[in-house]
C-alpha positions as a printed Julia matrix, in Angstrom:
530×3 Matrix{Float64}:
 124.54  120.64   95.57
 122.61  119.04   92.89
 119.32  116.74   93.9
 117.81  113.89   92.12
 114.64  113.48   93.0
 113.85  109.91   91.88
 109.51  109.44   92.0
 108.88  105.02   92.07
 106.73  103.72   89.32
 103.52  102.38   91.12
 101.25  100.09   90.18
 102.44   99.88   86.73
  99.26   97.96   85.49
  97.96  101.52   85.24
  97.34  104.69   83.61
  99.62  107.81   86.24
  97.18  109.01   88.06
  98.6   110.84   91.37
 101.27  113.16   91.76
 104.7   112.53   93.94
 103.13  114.65   96.52
 104.75  114.28   99.69
 108.85  114.88   97.27
 107.2   118.03   95.82
 106.46  119.12   98.95
 110.1   118.61   99.68
 110.27  120.74   95.96
 108.67  123.49   97.36
 111.22  124.06  101.18
 114.56  123.64   99.02
 112.65  126.39   96.65
 111.2   128.29   99.18
 114.23  128.11  102.14
 116.95  126.87  100.67
 117.32  128.0    97.21
 121.59  127.64   97.21
 120.18  123.53   96.63
 119.08  122.69   92.79
 116.74  120.13   91.97
 114.86  117.98   89.45
 112.61  115.31   89.61
 113.39  112.48   87.26
 109.55  111.19   87.65
 109.44  107.72   86.15
 105.48  106.53   87.35
 104.57  109.42   85.0
 106.75  108.9    81.7
 106.73  105.28   82.39
 109.33  104.18   80.34
 111.66  101.97   82.51
 110.88   99.02   82.51
 111.59   97.56   85.64
 110.92   94.54   85.7
 112.68   93.12   83.04
 115.93   95.1    85.05
 115.86   97.54   82.41
 115.78  101.3    82.96
 115.56  103.24   79.95
 114.67  106.51   80.91
 116.99  106.95   84.53
 119.52  105.25   83.24
 119.44  109.27   80.17
 118.38  111.32   83.03
 122.0   109.96   85.12
 124.46  110.22   81.8
 123.16  113.58   81.44
 124.37  115.04   83.66
 126.3   114.45   87.3
 125.18  114.55   90.65
 126.29  114.83   93.77
 122.33  113.55   96.14
 119.29  110.82   95.25
 117.12  111.25   97.21
 114.2   107.62   96.1
 111.4   107.62   98.38
 107.57  106.48   97.55
 105.32  103.78   99.54
 106.61   99.99  100.78
 104.09   99.09   97.25
 106.96  100.39   94.49
 109.77   98.16   95.34
 110.02   96.68   92.92
 111.43  100.23   91.22
 113.73  101.06   93.79
 115.61   99.08   94.83
 116.18   98.28   90.6
 116.82  102.07   90.05
 119.1   101.94   93.43
 121.39   99.57   92.53
 121.13  101.19   88.66
 122.35  104.33   89.98
 124.94  102.99   91.17
 126.33  101.21   88.37
 126.74  104.78   86.83
 127.4   107.86   89.4
 128.99  106.42   92.05
 130.16  108.12   93.48
 127.13  109.35   94.43
 124.97  109.74   97.82
 121.89  107.63   97.7
 119.12  108.79  100.19
 115.48  106.54  101.16
 112.36  108.1   102.59
 108.97  107.62  102.03
 107.1   104.6   103.63
 109.56  102.24  101.73
 111.75  103.72  104.77
 110.03  103.89  107.61
 108.5   101.21  107.49
 111.26   98.74  107.95
 113.8   101.19  107.9
 116.52   98.78  109.03
 116.11   95.76  107.37
 115.72   98.76  103.95
 119.12   99.49  105.24
 119.64   95.45  105.51
 117.78   94.9   101.79
 119.67   97.82  100.01
 123.19   97.98  100.57
 124.54  101.53   97.6
 121.59  103.25  100.51
 123.72  105.33  101.92
 121.39  107.6   104.03
 117.26  106.8   104.91
 114.63  109.73  106.45
 112.38  108.5   108.61
 109.09  110.12  108.51
 108.55  113.74  108.46
 111.72  115.06  106.29
 110.23  118.01  105.77
 113.34  119.59  108.17
 115.43  116.46  108.04
 117.01  116.71  103.86
 118.11  120.48  104.18
 120.33  119.49  107.61
 120.95  116.36  106.0
 122.09  117.67  101.96
 123.82  120.32  104.63
 125.9   117.1   106.44
 126.99  115.85  103.18
 127.92  119.56  101.22
 130.13  119.79  103.88
 130.64  116.57  104.53
 130.05  116.63  107.96
 129.23  113.75  110.35
 125.89  112.95  109.82
 125.28  111.66  113.28
 123.67  115.67  114.45
 120.63  115.39  112.05
 117.89  114.37  113.12
 115.44  111.16  111.65
 117.68  109.15  110.56
 119.14  105.83  109.62
 123.01  105.92  108.51
 126.47  103.96  108.68
 129.69  104.24  109.96
 131.88  101.71  110.22
 130.28   98.89  108.11
 127.52  100.06  111.16
 124.13  100.72  110.71
 123.32  103.21  112.89
 120.4   105.7   113.98
 120.93  109.59  115.01
 117.34  110.67  117.41
 113.52  111.53  116.42
 113.28  114.1   114.52
 110.38  116.75  116.4
 107.06  116.41  114.24
 106.22  119.58  112.56
 103.31  121.49  114.65
 101.92  123.62  111.73
 101.19  122.06  108.53
 100.39  125.91  107.06
 104.55  126.13  107.94
 104.48  124.09  104.6
 104.53  125.5   101.23
 101.81  124.54   98.67
 104.13  121.15   96.6
 105.82  122.86   94.21
 103.03  121.08   91.18
 105.2   122.78   88.2
 107.84  120.8    88.42
 105.37  117.58   87.78
 104.4   116.68   84.62
 101.15  116.95   84.94
 100.29  117.72   80.2
 100.66  113.54   81.43
  98.81  113.44   84.72
  96.31  115.64   83.6
  95.2   113.17   80.85
  94.22  110.42   83.5
  92.14  113.44   84.98
  89.0   111.19   85.16
  88.44  108.72   88.29
  85.25  106.44   89.02
  84.29  107.96   92.14
  81.47  109.63   90.63
  80.35  112.03   87.59
  82.0   114.57   88.49
  85.03  112.76   89.43
  84.67  110.34   86.4
  84.36  113.81   83.78
  87.21  115.46   85.53
  89.55  117.1    82.92
  92.04  117.98   85.35
  91.84  117.52   88.31
  94.99  117.18   91.49
  95.76  115.83   94.44
  96.6   117.24   97.83
  96.93  116.5   101.47
  95.35  118.66  104.38
  96.8   116.58  107.1
  99.72  114.46  108.03
  98.95  111.59  110.99
  96.04  109.94  111.6
  94.12  109.45  114.79
  92.29  105.78  114.81
  94.61  102.28  116.07
  94.08  100.18  112.6
  95.65   97.46  112.8
  95.6    96.18  109.59
  97.33   99.65  108.06
 100.38  102.18  109.02
 100.94  104.5   106.21
  99.45  107.09  107.84
 101.01  106.51  111.5
 104.66  107.15  109.84
 104.25  110.51  110.89
 103.57  110.21  114.23
 106.12  107.41  114.49
 109.14  108.86  115.74
 109.65  106.83  118.27
 112.93  103.85  118.34
 113.12  101.13  120.31
 116.23   98.41  119.92
 115.08   95.54  119.23
 116.98   92.13  119.03
 119.9    94.82  118.8
 118.49   96.62  116.06
 116.93  100.6   115.46
 113.92   99.83  114.96
 110.29  102.54  114.73
 108.19  101.47  117.53
 105.31   98.64  116.05
 101.77   99.09  115.19
 100.04  102.78  114.76
  99.98  104.82  116.92
  97.03  106.17  116.81
  96.33  108.15  119.92
 100.1   109.04  120.55
  99.41  110.35  117.26
  99.7   114.47  116.84
  96.49  114.51  114.04
  97.83  118.39  112.38
  96.16  119.97  109.2
  95.9   123.06  107.36
  93.64  125.57  108.66
  91.08  127.31  106.73
  92.93  129.9   104.81
  95.12  127.67  103.52
  92.59  125.37  101.59
  91.42  128.4   100.06
  95.11  129.79   98.75
  95.73  125.88   98.06
  91.88  125.81   95.71
  93.13  129.97   93.84
  96.8   128.58   93.59
  94.77  125.82   91.36
  92.26  127.59   89.98
  94.82  130.52   88.43
  97.91  128.77   88.01
  98.06  125.97   86.01
  95.48  127.36   82.8
  98.61  127.0    80.42
  98.53  123.16   80.87
  97.21  121.06   78.22
  95.79  117.58   79.43
  97.62  116.51   75.16
  99.18  117.67   72.31
  96.72  118.79   70.18
  96.81  121.51   73.26
  93.67  120.74   74.62
  92.56  122.8    78.27
  95.16  125.68   77.73
  93.6   128.3    79.07
  90.93  125.65   81.5
  91.24  125.39   85.93
  91.38  122.79   87.73
  88.5   121.48   87.95
  88.35  119.12   90.29
  90.79  118.44   94.12
  90.84  114.81   95.44
  91.77  115.08   99.5
  94.31  111.72   98.76
  95.13  111.72  103.1
  91.88  109.33  104.02
  91.19  112.43  107.23
  88.32  114.21  105.91
  85.84  114.08  108.19
  88.54  113.01  110.62
  88.72  116.81  110.97
  85.25  118.0   111.27
  85.65  116.1   114.31
  89.25  117.14  115.58
  88.77  120.93  115.46
  84.99  120.43  117.76
  83.39  120.91  114.03
  84.56  124.35  112.86
  86.87  122.72  110.41
  84.29  122.81  107.73
  81.91  125.26  107.85
  85.58  126.89  108.03
  87.11  125.78  104.58
  82.83  126.19  103.23
  82.81  130.34  104.41
  86.29  130.95  102.98
  86.01  129.79   99.68
  82.01  130.55   99.12
  84.01  134.33  100.82
  86.52  134.4    97.76
  83.95  133.16   94.96
  85.65  129.79   94.97
  82.59  127.41   94.6
  80.98  125.45   91.14
  78.52  126.79   89.17
  76.46  123.83   89.44
  77.16  124.22   93.96
  75.82  128.28   93.55
  73.04  127.8    91.68
  71.85  124.4    93.64
  71.06  122.58   90.17
  72.59  119.06   88.66
  76.21  119.57   87.27
  76.85  120.19   83.86
  80.7   119.18   82.07
  79.99  120.84   79.32
  79.07  124.26   81.4
  79.84  124.01   85.21
  82.92  126.28   86.77
  83.59  124.31   88.97
  86.18  123.2    91.03
  84.79  120.04   92.57
  86.02  117.39   95.58
  85.95  114.19   96.94
  87.51  112.34   99.65
  88.48  109.72  101.19
  87.03  108.95  105.21
  86.69  107.66  108.63
  82.15  105.94  108.54
  81.44  106.86  112.02
  82.29  110.08  112.05
  79.94  111.64  110.09
  76.97  113.55  110.94
  73.98  114.67  108.87
  74.87  118.18  109.26
  78.62  117.64  108.47
  77.94  116.28  104.73
  75.11  119.03  104.18
  78.39  121.52  104.23
  80.89  119.18  102.48
  77.81  118.99   99.23
  77.59  122.58  100.4
  82.17  123.39   99.69
  81.09  120.51   96.19
  82.07  117.73   97.45
  80.43  114.98   94.59
  82.2   111.36   96.75
  83.42  109.65   99.97
  85.18  106.92   99.45
  84.96  105.61  102.76
  86.79  101.63  104.82
  83.61  100.54  106.05
  85.75   97.03  105.8
  83.36   94.47  106.6
  79.64   93.55  108.41
  80.22   91.7   110.73
  80.55   92.36  114.31
  82.92   90.5   115.67
  85.7    91.44  112.6
  85.07   95.72  113.13
  85.52   94.86  117.03
  88.64   93.41  116.26
  90.23   96.78  113.18
  90.04   98.33  116.51
  89.03  101.93  114.29
  85.93  102.26  115.83
  83.24  101.51  114.43
  80.14   99.25  114.26
  77.95   97.61  111.37
  74.98  100.28  112.48
  77.1   103.68  112.88
  78.4   102.18  108.59
  74.92  101.25  107.4
  74.19  104.59  108.9
  77.11  106.41  107.71
  75.63  105.39  103.78
  72.0   106.4   104.2
  73.02  109.75  105.28
  75.55  110.77  101.95
  73.39  108.71   99.9
  70.44  111.7   101.27
  73.17  114.22  101.08
  73.35  114.2    97.27
  76.85  113.06   97.48
  77.85  109.63   95.7
  79.66  106.74   99.33
  81.76  104.67   97.94
  81.98  101.34   99.36
  86.05   99.9   100.36
  85.51   96.17  101.6
  87.83   93.87  102.55
  87.69   89.99  102.74
  90.92   87.79  104.62
  90.83   89.1   107.93
  91.87   86.18  110.85
  88.81   85.74  112.15
  86.93   85.07  108.18
  85.09   82.27  107.88
  82.89   81.2   105.9
  79.13   82.03  107.91
  81.39   86.08  107.85
  81.51   85.82  104.4
  77.8    84.74  104.12
  77.73   88.34  106.24
  79.03   90.21  103.52
  77.16   89.42  101.32
  73.84   89.97  103.56
  74.9    93.47  104.1
  75.15   93.41  100.21
  72.2    92.03   99.56
  70.15   94.64  102.8
  71.39   98.47  101.57
  72.4    97.79   98.31
  75.4    99.15   98.13
  78.33   96.83   96.79
  82.07   96.8    96.6
  84.25   93.39   94.68
  86.26   93.53   97.99
  90.12   93.31   98.5
  92.31   90.8   100.94
  93.89   92.15  103.97
  97.73   92.52  103.14
  99.98   92.84  106.76
 101.29   95.57  104.55
 104.49   96.33  106.87
 104.94   98.37  109.99
 100.7    97.74  110.59
 100.5    96.09  113.59
  99.35   93.29  112.99
 102.83   93.11  110.05
 104.27   92.11  113.63
 102.09   90.53  115.34
 101.73   87.92  111.93
 105.45   88.0   111.34
 106.23   85.21  111.26
 103.18   83.4   109.56
 104.38   86.53  106.77
 107.8    84.25  106.42
 105.87   81.54  107.37
 104.77   81.63  103.24
 107.93   83.46  101.67
 109.84   80.71  103.31
 111.82   83.41  106.2
 112.48   85.72  102.93
 111.06   88.94  103.64
 112.54   90.33  101.22
 110.59   88.71   97.84
 107.0    88.88  100.61
 108.15   92.95   99.76
 109.15   92.35   96.39
 105.42   90.83   95.85
 103.96   93.7    98.08
 101.77   95.68   95.2
  98.08   96.73   96.16
  96.07   94.46   97.64
  94.36   93.34   94.92
  96.94   91.04   94.39
  97.12   87.94   97.02
 100.32   87.75   99.06
 100.58   87.61  102.59
  97.22   85.71  104.61
  96.81   86.62  107.87
  93.82   83.93  107.94
  95.15   80.57  108.65
  91.58   78.72  107.92
  92.11   80.04  104.22
  94.88   79.11  101.93
  96.01   81.64   99.08
  93.52   79.29   96.47
  90.19   79.88   97.77
  90.9    83.18   98.36
  90.98   84.05   95.42
  88.51   82.18   93.91
  85.85   83.3    97.21
  87.11   86.95   95.9
  86.33   86.15   92.25
  83.25   84.29   93.97
  82.0    88.15   96.64
  83.41   90.4    93.47
  80.98   88.5    90.48
  77.49   88.73   93.46
  79.53   92.86   94.24
  78.58   92.93   90.09
  75.79   90.61   89.13
  73.46   91.61   91.91
  73.65   87.06   92.14
  74.06   86.58   95.96
  71.6    83.09   95.78
  74.05   82.66   93.46
  77.09   83.26   95.78
  75.49   82.24   98.63
  75.68   78.67   96.55
  78.92   78.59   95.51
  80.17   79.71   99.39
  78.58   76.9   100.48
  80.24   74.35   97.47
  83.76   74.59   98.58
  83.06   74.33  102.35
  81.52   71.41  101.64
  84.44   71.11   99.68
  86.61   71.54  101.77
  85.85   69.68  105.05
  85.22   66.23  102.31
  89.49   67.3   101.72
  89.85   68.23  105.08
  87.86   64.32  106.11
  89.72   62.36  103.69
  93.46   63.47  104.3
  92.12   62.05  108.16
  91.42   59.21  107.07
């Protein structure tokens, strides 16, 4: 059996920066446990030759015309749906016999809808596919009834069906290292630098890693991590759908052991020296110097293990001499002389403490990307994230004291947003002196607020859910708004005012512009009533 994995284009307006970890993990499982299954990867996100916005798929066409496949597996975030839709349609045009399997966040969030939107899809994997995909491939190869394969949507007699939930992987260390060697790493290395810290900005060979599955938090606007714990399917209007919202307290959060972490860093440091980052061969002989942890829960892992996880990692890395030179010597980082590795990750402000931050600094962490979201207490309470304005402020102060850069992610246009809450955010920026250009709150499918406000979302798209899905990219773009207090044009204007204040520090001017915008809106409403 021959399988083609496709990594779709995501963030087409930016350079390709992040390897497809989920696909690389699945390839590693097949390579280790199912060597009779032959596979290859077409990384459309890395190569960027498919002009999918024009329905042109030059790179994909070349692959499909050069070799026949039995199965094509495609998956990714729902923000890649535009490419996925074009690619699936093209696949069936060139190889109509091939079986297409979907997976990942774009499918698991709204599987029944995706089976309807994409009639070319034969199967879809819900949640974790480490065991589901190999079983499904065997069933396809043997031409068996696939209904016994847990965790899949499929078609039978023209009806979309769901088999039954797939149990979760109990031990993350069972999953092998992602098969990084199959990704076009030279392309990703060329775009290693990310503006999070001095070390990450000047990184020459950065790779991503994921240390956990699932998430313990209840954020009502979020879903992406919840896919791994959402195993329950219920009937909604006669259709099988995942249970709504984030699983939160029902999540089974799992993290790799400190030994796995250290083994992976040894793999990074030893096995990628022969890959350059440009055509001139620069980078040959150099190891991975920066690791970005992309699972957003570094601090939560530590809290869930009784604050032992990071200490275990620190012990393993120091024991194996896998600590950056500047950290070992206690001197400032010099990218010309320091032999890494350094780290960065995203985390939860409400769980940070000083001892934890010291451990992270001693490991080599240089930044922590915090989802602060907002500074208004009412909004924070309703988010379900379990943090407060005071905790966020304390977290920023402690992180700065530790020598780690705090990166504040902040969002506007929550359901309760009003002129007062916007000014509360400006007040906090001026007081705490840490700012960011705010994202727009986006109701991604699968989130609790997507379910709660679905009728309002559809109203903004004339009842066409797929049009909304096609529009989704990342939260820098205005799609459907959750708030009814501001129009999309007002949201964009306010986002620009806040972004300008974040860049210039001129909060007085931002307050003036907000006050003027508010007065204009009030005057307009009075005029309409009269």
